PDB file of C-alpha atoms in Angstrom:
ATOM      1  CA  GLY A   6     -14.959   4.637  -6.147  1.00  0.00           C
ATOM      2  CA  GLN A   7     -12.197   7.089  -6.925  1.00  0.00           C
ATOM      3  CA  GLN A   8      -9.130   5.747  -8.685  1.00  0.00           C
ATOM      4  CA  LEU A   9      -5.709   7.230  -9.187  1.00  0.00           C
ATOM      5  CA  ASN A  10      -3.590   6.345 -12.183  1.00  0.00           C
ATOM      6  CA  GLN A  11       0.077   6.889 -11.497  1.00  0.00           C
ATOM      7  CA  SER A  12       2.765   6.696 -14.159  1.00  0.00           C
ATOM      8  CA  PRO A  13       5.280   5.520 -14.952  1.00  0.00           C
ATOM      9  CA  GLN A  14       5.136   2.275 -12.982  1.00  0.00           C
ATOM     10  CA  SER A  15       8.936   2.126 -12.823  1.00  0.00           C
ATOM     11  CA  MET A  16      11.953   4.156 -13.879  1.00  0.00           C
ATOM     12  CA  PHE A  17      15.616   3.276 -14.252  1.00  0.00           C
ATOM     13  CA  ILE A  18      17.797   6.361 -14.437  1.00  0.00           C
ATOM     14  CA  GLN A  19      21.402   7.450 -14.098  1.00  0.00           C
ATOM     15  CA  GLU A  20      22.530   9.496 -11.126  1.00  0.00           C
ATOM     16  CA  GLY A  21      22.225  13.187 -11.948  1.00  0.00           C
ATOM     17  CA  GLU A  22      19.201  12.823 -14.231  1.00  0.00           C
ATOM     18  CA  ASP A  23      15.892  14.530 -13.588  1.00  0.00           C
ATOM     19  CA  VAL A  24      12.760  12.463 -12.922  1.00  0.00           C
ATOM     20  CA  SER A  25       9.110  13.207 -13.514  1.00  0.00           C
ATOM     21  CA  MET A  26       6.057  11.214 -12.483  1.00  0.00           C
ATOM     22  CA  ASN A  27       2.380  12.044 -12.433  1.00  0.00           C
ATOM     23  CA  CYS A  28      -1.032  11.036 -11.228  1.00  0.00           C
ATOM     24  CA  THR A  29      -4.456  11.509 -12.738  1.00  0.00           C
ATOM     25  CA  SER A  30      -7.828  10.935 -11.160  1.00  0.00           C
ATOM     26  CA  SER A  31     -11.321  10.262 -12.412  1.00  0.00           C
ATOM     27  CA  SER A  32     -12.662  12.807  -9.925  1.00  0.00           C
ATOM     28  CA  ILE A  33     -11.443  15.772  -7.947  1.00  0.00           C
ATOM     29  CA  PHE A  34      -9.478  15.838  -4.725  1.00  0.00           C
ATOM     30  CA  ASN A  35      -9.062  18.646  -2.226  1.00  0.00           C
ATOM     31  CA  THR A  36      -5.518  17.688  -1.331  1.00  0.00           C
ATOM     32  CA  TRP A  37      -2.744  16.006  -3.279  1.00  0.00           C
ATOM     33  CA  LEU A  38       0.166  14.394  -1.461  1.00  0.00           C
ATOM     34  CA  TRP A  39       3.376  12.695  -2.504  1.00  0.00           C
ATOM     35  CA  TYR A  40       4.920   9.999  -0.310  1.00  0.00           C
ATOM     36  CA  LYS A  41       8.127   7.978  -0.568  1.00  0.00           C
ATOM     37  CA  GLN A  42       8.481   4.457   0.752  1.00  0.00           C
ATOM     38  CA  ASP A  43      11.899   2.941   1.413  1.00  0.00           C
ATOM     39  CA  PRO A  44      12.274  -0.854   1.615  1.00  0.00           C
ATOM     40  CA  GLY A  45      10.982  -2.182   4.929  1.00  0.00           C
ATOM     41  CA  GLU A  46       9.557   1.167   5.969  1.00  0.00           C
ATOM     42  CA  GLY A  47       6.261   2.995   5.920  1.00  0.00           C
ATOM     43  CA  PRO A  48       5.426   5.843   3.506  1.00  0.00           C
ATOM     44  CA  VAL A  49       6.922   9.200   4.447  1.00  0.00           C
ATOM     45  CA  LEU A  50       5.343  12.461   3.321  1.00  0.00           C
ATOM     46  CA  LEU A  51       7.437  14.450   0.833  1.00  0.00           C
ATOM     47  CA  ILE A  52       5.141  17.237  -0.323  1.00  0.00           C
ATOM     48  CA  ALA A  53       1.534  18.227   0.384  1.00  0.00           C
ATOM     49  CA  LEU A  54      -0.536  20.427  -1.949  1.00  0.00           C
ATOM     50  CA  TYR A  55      -3.733  22.137  -0.800  1.00  0.00           C
ATOM     51  CA  LYS A  56      -4.778  24.509  -3.578  1.00  0.00           C
ATOM     52  CA  ALA A  57      -5.467  23.990  -7.265  1.00  0.00           C
ATOM     53  CA  GLY A  58      -2.534  25.323  -9.274  1.00  0.00           C
ATOM     54  CA  GLU A  59      -0.198  25.280  -6.277  1.00  0.00           C
ATOM     55  CA  LEU A  60       3.460  24.611  -7.051  1.00  0.00           C
ATOM     56  CA  THR A  61       5.571  23.569  -4.063  1.00  0.00           C
ATOM     57  CA  SER A  62       9.224  22.639  -3.678  1.00  0.00           C
ATOM     58  CA  ASN A  63      11.062  20.636  -1.045  1.00  0.00           C
ATOM     59  CA  GLY A  64      14.765  20.657  -1.835  1.00  0.00           C
ATOM     60  CA  ARG A  65      15.260  18.893  -5.157  1.00  0.00           C
ATOM     61  CA  LEU A  66      11.580  17.915  -5.271  1.00  0.00           C
ATOM     62  CA  THR A  67       8.868  19.979  -6.917  1.00  0.00           C
ATOM     63  CA  ALA A  68       5.194  19.073  -7.098  1.00  0.00           C
ATOM     64  CA  GLN A  69       2.128  20.732  -8.563  1.00  0.00           C
ATOM     65  CA  PHE A  70      -1.596  20.479  -7.876  1.00  0.00           C
ATOM     66  CA  GLY A  71      -3.373  20.495 -11.222  1.00  0.00           C
ATOM     67  CA  ILE A  72      -5.840  23.278 -12.027  1.00  0.00           C
ATOM     68  CA  THR A  73      -8.646  20.782 -12.617  1.00  0.00           C
ATOM     69  CA  ARG A  74      -7.915  19.191  -9.194  1.00  0.00           C
ATOM     70  CA  LYS A  75      -7.741  15.852 -10.977  1.00  0.00           C
ATOM     71  CA  ASP A  76      -3.992  15.554 -11.422  1.00  0.00           C
ATOM     72  CA  SER A  77      -0.592  16.205  -9.897  1.00  0.00           C
ATOM     73  CA  PHE A  78       3.030  15.740 -10.857  1.00  0.00           C
ATOM     74  CA  LEU A  79       6.277  15.282  -8.954  1.00  0.00           C
ATOM     75  CA  ASN A  80       9.689  16.213 -10.328  1.00  0.00           C
ATOM     76  CA  ILE A  81      13.013  15.222  -8.806  1.00  0.00           C
ATOM     77  CA  SER A  82      16.026  17.109 -10.086  1.00  0.00           C
ATOM     78  CA  ALA A  83      19.626  15.871 -10.153  1.00  0.00           C
ATOM     79  CA  SER A  84      18.775  12.432  -8.767  1.00  0.00           C
ATOM     80  CA  ILE A  85      21.094  10.716  -6.283  1.00  0.00           C
ATOM     81  CA  PRO A  86      21.315   7.049  -5.228  1.00  0.00           C
ATOM     82  CA  SER A  87      19.313   7.625  -2.030  1.00  0.00           C
ATOM     83  CA  ASP A  88      16.316   8.709  -4.134  1.00  0.00           C
ATOM     84  CA  VAL A  89      15.729   5.002  -4.771  1.00  0.00           C
ATOM     85  CA  GLY A  90      12.363   3.840  -3.491  1.00  0.00           C
ATOM     86  CA  ILE A  91       8.676   3.757  -4.306  1.00  0.00           C
ATOM     87  CA  TYR A  92       6.913   7.079  -4.798  1.00  0.00           C
ATOM     88  CA  PHE A  93       3.184   7.283  -4.215  1.00  0.00           C
ATOM     89  CA  CYS A  94       0.747  10.009  -5.040  1.00  0.00           C
ATOM     90  CA  ALA A  95      -2.327  10.251  -2.848  1.00  0.00           C
ATOM     91  CA  GLY A  96      -5.496  12.263  -2.999  1.00  0.00           C
ATOM     92  CA  ARG A  97      -7.559  13.259  -0.017  1.00  0.00           C
ATOM     93  CA  ASN A  98     -11.307  13.833   0.063  1.00  0.00           C
ATOM     94  CA  ALA A  99     -13.097  16.642   1.810  1.00  0.00           C
ATOM     95  CA  GLY A 100     -16.564  15.284   2.228  1.00  0.00           C
ATOM     96  CA  GLY A 101     -18.960  12.400   2.102  1.00  0.00           C
ATOM     97  CA  THR A 102     -18.637   9.097   3.880  1.00  0.00           C
ATOM     98  CA  SER A 103     -14.941   8.871   3.056  1.00  0.00           C
ATOM     99  CA  TYR A 104     -14.078  12.203   4.650  1.00  0.00           C
ATOM    100  CA  GLY A 105     -10.351  12.584   5.082  1.00  0.00           C
ATOM    101  CA  LYS A 106      -9.317   9.228   3.645  1.00  0.00           C
ATOM    102  CA  LEU A 107      -6.276   8.901   1.388  1.00  0.00           C
ATOM    103  CA  THR A 108      -6.606   7.226  -1.998  1.00  0.00           C
ATOM    104  CA  PHE A 109      -3.234   6.085  -3.294  1.00  0.00           C
ATOM    105  CA  GLY A 110      -1.810   5.702  -6.775  1.00  0.00           C
ATOM    106  CA  GLN A 111      -0.163   2.436  -7.766  1.00  0.00           C
ATOM    107  CA  GLY A 112       3.338   3.748  -7.051  1.00  0.00           C
ATOM    108  CA  THR A 113       6.411   4.508  -9.171  1.00  0.00           C
ATOM    109  CA  ILE A 114       9.457   2.362  -8.450  1.00  0.00           C
ATOM    110  CA  LEU A 115      12.570   4.483  -8.930  1.00  0.00           C
ATOM    111  CA  THR A 116      16.004   2.942  -9.444  1.00  0.00           C
ATOM    112  CA  VAL A 117      19.037   5.209  -9.695  1.00  0.00           C
ATOM    113  CA  HIS A 118      22.281   3.852 -11.119  1.00  0.00           C
ATOM    114  CA  PRO A 119      25.447   5.489  -9.768  1.00  0.00           C
TER     115      PRO A 119
ATOM    116  CA  ASP B  27      11.008   7.826  19.976  1.00  0.00           C
ATOM    117  CA  THR B  28       8.997   6.410  17.102  1.00  0.00           C
ATOM    118  CA  ALA B  29       5.884   8.504  16.487  1.00  0.00           C
ATOM    119  CA  VAL B  30       3.661   5.656  15.224  1.00  0.00           C
ATOM    120  CA  SER B  31       4.810   2.250  16.399  1.00  0.00           C
ATOM    121  CA  GLN B  32       3.278  -1.089  15.566  1.00  0.00           C
ATOM    122  CA  THR B  33       4.044  -4.627  16.685  1.00  0.00           C
ATOM    123  CA  PRO B  34       4.946  -7.157  15.606  1.00  0.00           C
ATOM    124  CA  LYS B  35       6.986  -6.098  12.583  1.00  0.00           C
ATOM    125  CA  TYR B  36       6.963  -9.624  11.170  1.00  0.00           C
ATOM    126  CA  LEU B  37       4.368 -12.316  11.714  1.00  0.00           C
ATOM    127  CA  VAL B  38       4.205 -15.758  10.104  1.00  0.00           C
ATOM    128  CA  THR B  39       1.173 -17.830  10.994  1.00  0.00           C
ATOM    129  CA  GLN B  40      -0.948 -20.690   9.749  1.00  0.00           C
ATOM    130  CA  MET B  41      -4.283 -20.455   8.005  1.00  0.00           C
ATOM    131  CA  GLY B  42      -7.191 -20.456  10.391  1.00  0.00           C
ATOM    132  CA  ASN B  43      -5.309 -18.812  13.254  1.00  0.00           C
ATOM    133  CA  ASP B  44      -6.358 -15.594  14.964  1.00  0.00           C
ATOM    134  CA  LYS B  45      -3.773 -12.847  15.330  1.00  0.00           C
ATOM    135  CA  SER B  46      -3.520  -9.246  16.476  1.00  0.00           C
ATOM    136  CA  ILE B  47      -1.372  -6.311  15.430  1.00  0.00           C
ATOM    137  CA  LYS B  48      -0.971  -3.480  17.905  1.00  0.00           C
ATOM    138  CA  CYS B  49      -0.461   0.193  17.154  1.00  0.00           C
ATOM    139  CA  GLU B  50       0.358   3.148  19.353  1.00  0.00           C
ATOM    140  CA  GLN B  51       0.990   6.793  18.500  1.00  0.00           C
ATOM    141  CA  ASN B  52       2.658   9.305  20.807  1.00  0.00           C
ATOM    142  CA  LEU B  53       1.790  12.368  18.739  1.00  0.00           C
ATOM    143  CA  GLY B  54      -1.380  13.262  20.604  1.00  0.00           C
ATOM    144  CA  HIS B  55      -3.403  12.740  17.429  1.00  0.00           C
ATOM    145  CA  ASP B  56      -7.147  12.175  17.433  1.00  0.00           C
ATOM    146  CA  THR B  57      -7.389  10.058  14.290  1.00  0.00           C
ATOM    147  CA  MET B  58      -5.838   6.666  13.557  1.00  0.00           C
ATOM    148  CA  TYR B  59      -5.968   4.408  10.512  1.00  0.00           C
ATOM    149  CA  TRP B  60      -5.177   0.958   9.235  1.00  0.00           C
ATOM    150  CA  TYR B  61      -3.977   0.596   5.654  1.00  0.00           C
ATOM    151  CA  LYS B  62      -3.195  -2.627   3.788  1.00  0.00           C
ATOM    152  CA  GLN B  63      -0.418  -2.901   1.172  1.00  0.00           C
ATOM    153  CA  ASP B  64      -0.692  -5.903  -1.118  1.00  0.00           C
ATOM    154  CA  SER B  65       2.016  -7.787  -2.990  1.00  0.00           C
ATOM    155  CA  LYS B  66       1.841  -5.244  -5.833  1.00  0.00           C
ATOM    156  CA  LYS B  67       2.546  -2.454  -3.318  1.00  0.00           C
ATOM    157  CA  PHE B  68      -0.960  -1.027  -3.642  1.00  0.00           C
ATOM    158  CA  LEU B  69      -2.010   0.834  -0.487  1.00  0.00           C
ATOM    159  CA  LYS B  70      -5.666   0.862   0.511  1.00  0.00           C
ATOM    160  CA  ILE B  71      -7.413   2.160   3.593  1.00  0.00           C
ATOM    161  CA  MET B  72      -9.191  -0.360   5.783  1.00  0.00           C
ATOM    162  CA  PHE B  73     -10.395   1.600   8.799  1.00  0.00           C
ATOM    163  CA  SER B  74     -10.276   5.041  10.319  1.00  0.00           C
ATOM    164  CA  TYR B  75     -11.024   5.965  13.929  1.00  0.00           C
ATOM    165  CA  ASN B  76     -11.478   9.435  15.357  1.00  0.00           C
ATOM    166  CA  ASN B  77     -11.322   9.702  19.138  1.00  0.00           C
ATOM    167  CA  LYS B  78     -12.003   5.983  19.517  1.00  0.00           C
ATOM    168  CA  GLU B  79     -15.006   6.062  17.158  1.00  0.00           C
ATOM    169  CA  LEU B  80     -15.099   4.274  13.821  1.00  0.00           C
ATOM    170  CA  ILE B  81     -15.511   6.757  10.952  1.00  0.00           C
ATOM    171  CA  ILE B  82     -14.345   4.789   7.889  1.00  0.00           C
ATOM    172  CA  ASN B  83     -14.864   1.098   7.228  1.00  0.00           C
ATOM    173  CA  GLU B  84     -13.929   0.230   3.674  1.00  0.00           C
ATOM    174  CA  THR B  85     -15.970  -2.968   3.301  1.00  0.00           C
ATOM    175  CA  VAL B  86     -13.295  -5.053   4.933  1.00  0.00           C
ATOM    176  CA  PRO B  87     -14.335  -8.666   5.768  1.00  0.00           C
ATOM    177  CA  ASN B  88     -15.704  -8.856   9.276  1.00  0.00           C
ATOM    178  CA  ARG B  89     -12.888 -11.243  10.182  1.00  0.00           C
ATOM    179  CA  PHE B  90     -10.976  -7.983  10.633  1.00  0.00           C
ATOM    180  CA  SER B  91     -11.951  -6.165  13.807  1.00  0.00           C
ATOM    181  CA  PRO B  92     -10.245  -2.948  14.860  1.00  0.00           C
ATOM    182  CA  LYS B  93     -10.307  -1.930  18.501  1.00  0.00           C
ATOM    183  CA  SER B  94      -9.409   1.453  19.925  1.00  0.00           C
ATOM    184  CA  PRO B  95      -9.131   1.348  23.736  1.00  0.00           C
ATOM    185  CA  ASP B  96      -8.076   5.014  23.750  1.00  0.00           C
ATOM    186  CA  LYS B  97      -7.214   7.566  21.107  1.00  0.00           C
ATOM    187  CA  ALA B  98      -3.492   6.685  21.236  1.00  0.00           C
ATOM    188  CA  HIS B  99      -4.047   3.031  20.372  1.00  0.00           C
ATOM    189  CA  LEU B 100      -5.685   1.242  17.469  1.00  0.00           C
ATOM    190  CA  ASN B 101      -5.248  -2.516  17.345  1.00  0.00           C
ATOM    191  CA  LEU B 102      -6.222  -4.834  14.526  1.00  0.00           C
ATOM    192  CA  HIS B 103      -7.489  -8.318  15.254  1.00  0.00           C
ATOM    193  CA  ILE B 104      -7.855 -10.825  12.449  1.00  0.00           C
ATOM    194  CA  ASN B 105      -9.852 -14.033  12.872  1.00  0.00           C
ATOM    195  CA  SER B 106      -9.570 -17.209  10.818  1.00  0.00           C
ATOM    196  CA  LEU B 107      -6.627 -16.007   8.779  1.00  0.00           C
ATOM    197  CA  GLU B 108      -6.615 -16.828   5.065  1.00  0.00           C
ATOM    198  CA  LEU B 109      -3.772 -16.997   2.558  1.00  0.00           C
ATOM    199  CA  GLY B 110      -5.044 -13.818   0.913  1.00  0.00           C
ATOM    200  CA  ASP B 111      -4.569 -11.887   4.126  1.00  0.00           C
ATOM    201  CA  SER B 112      -0.809 -11.989   3.572  1.00  0.00           C
ATOM    202  CA  ALA B 113       0.208  -8.358   3.161  1.00  0.00           C
ATOM    203  CA  VAL B 114       1.863  -5.458   4.930  1.00  0.00           C
ATOM    204  CA  TYR B 115      -0.440  -3.661   7.341  1.00  0.00           C
ATOM    205  CA  PHE B 116       0.302  -0.033   8.123  1.00  0.00           C
ATOM    206  CA  CYS B 117      -1.004   1.888  11.059  1.00  0.00           C
ATOM    207  CA  ALA B 118      -1.167   5.678  10.676  1.00  0.00           C
ATOM    208  CA  SER B 119      -2.368   8.721  12.554  1.00  0.00           C
ATOM    209  CA  SER B 120      -3.252  12.366  11.989  1.00  0.00           C
ATOM    210  CA  GLN B 121      -4.340  15.258  14.191  1.00  0.00           C
ATOM    211  CA  GLY B 122      -7.821  15.222  12.681  1.00  0.00           C
ATOM    212  CA  SER B 123      -9.707  13.496   9.909  1.00  0.00           C
ATOM    213  CA  GLY B 124     -10.085  16.521   7.635  1.00  0.00           C
ATOM    214  CA  TRP B 125      -8.087  17.325   4.546  1.00  0.00           C
ATOM    215  CA  GLY B 126      -6.337  20.492   5.756  1.00  0.00           C
ATOM    216  CA  SER B 127      -2.657  21.118   6.284  1.00  0.00           C
ATOM    217  CA  GLY B 128      -2.830  20.380  10.001  1.00  0.00           C
ATOM    218  CA  ASN B 129      -3.954  16.818   9.378  1.00  0.00           C
ATOM    219  CA  THR B 130      -0.871  15.261   7.824  1.00  0.00           C
ATOM    220  CA  ILE B 131      -1.037  11.468   8.023  1.00  0.00           C
ATOM    221  CA  TYR B 132       1.999   9.777   9.575  1.00  0.00           C
ATOM    222  CA  PHE B 133       2.603   6.099   8.943  1.00  0.00           C
ATOM    223  CA  GLY B 134       4.144   3.414  11.099  1.00  0.00           C
ATOM    224  CA  GLU B 135       6.838   1.099   9.779  1.00  0.00           C
ATOM    225  CA  GLY B 136       4.430  -1.674   8.867  1.00  0.00           C
ATOM    226  CA  SER B 137       3.680  -5.220   9.996  1.00  0.00           C
ATOM    227  CA  TRP B 138       4.560  -7.947   7.499  1.00  0.00           C
ATOM    228  CA  LEU B 139       1.952 -10.693   7.807  1.00  0.00           C
ATOM    229  CA  THR B 140       2.534 -14.024   6.047  1.00  0.00           C
ATOM    230  CA  VAL B 141      -0.154 -16.682   6.214  1.00  0.00           C
ATOM    231  CA  VAL B 142       1.007 -20.193   5.309  1.00  0.00           C
TER     232      VAL B 142
END
């Protein structure tokens, strides 16, 4: 089945630094999504990307859908303590028996030191 | 009001027991899901239902039986619980099952299951 490789697995940064994480896939997706999970909560959608090459921002967050449709990155600028959490990339299929399902990356654990 | 709500939030039970987790969404969505998050935080789909019909079953052991009495509810029943079933189970919903922008998947807060 499809697999997503997300890196880095964890990051320890100082408040104010920029952060970058990415995901690569062995096969193409029609949609790339980035979620954040806070402790004790469910994943919350940050950014959704629907077209190859698309670059989308949401406040301090910027994400891009790779041209090959096999990768995506998420950047966070000027990090703040509340950015702490686990960030997941997810790809969504358009066809076949797994129509519409999300395949998740392994997650990036972000720690921000004040 | 919570959009996707699931109960219980925490459940500790003994091996061999049967337990259920309930999920309700008040978003008027047609599609609901169950995802499992293991101890390494890896999230994997288990089931997907569209308008009460099963559309995705990711080779989950048949001890796990989802039931959708109506499109706003998708419950998960687990028979003969095993230690390896300990995980966080997330219910989710979306307007449809396609990949377009109108089908954003919203997750519940999770149910922490511990089997002892």
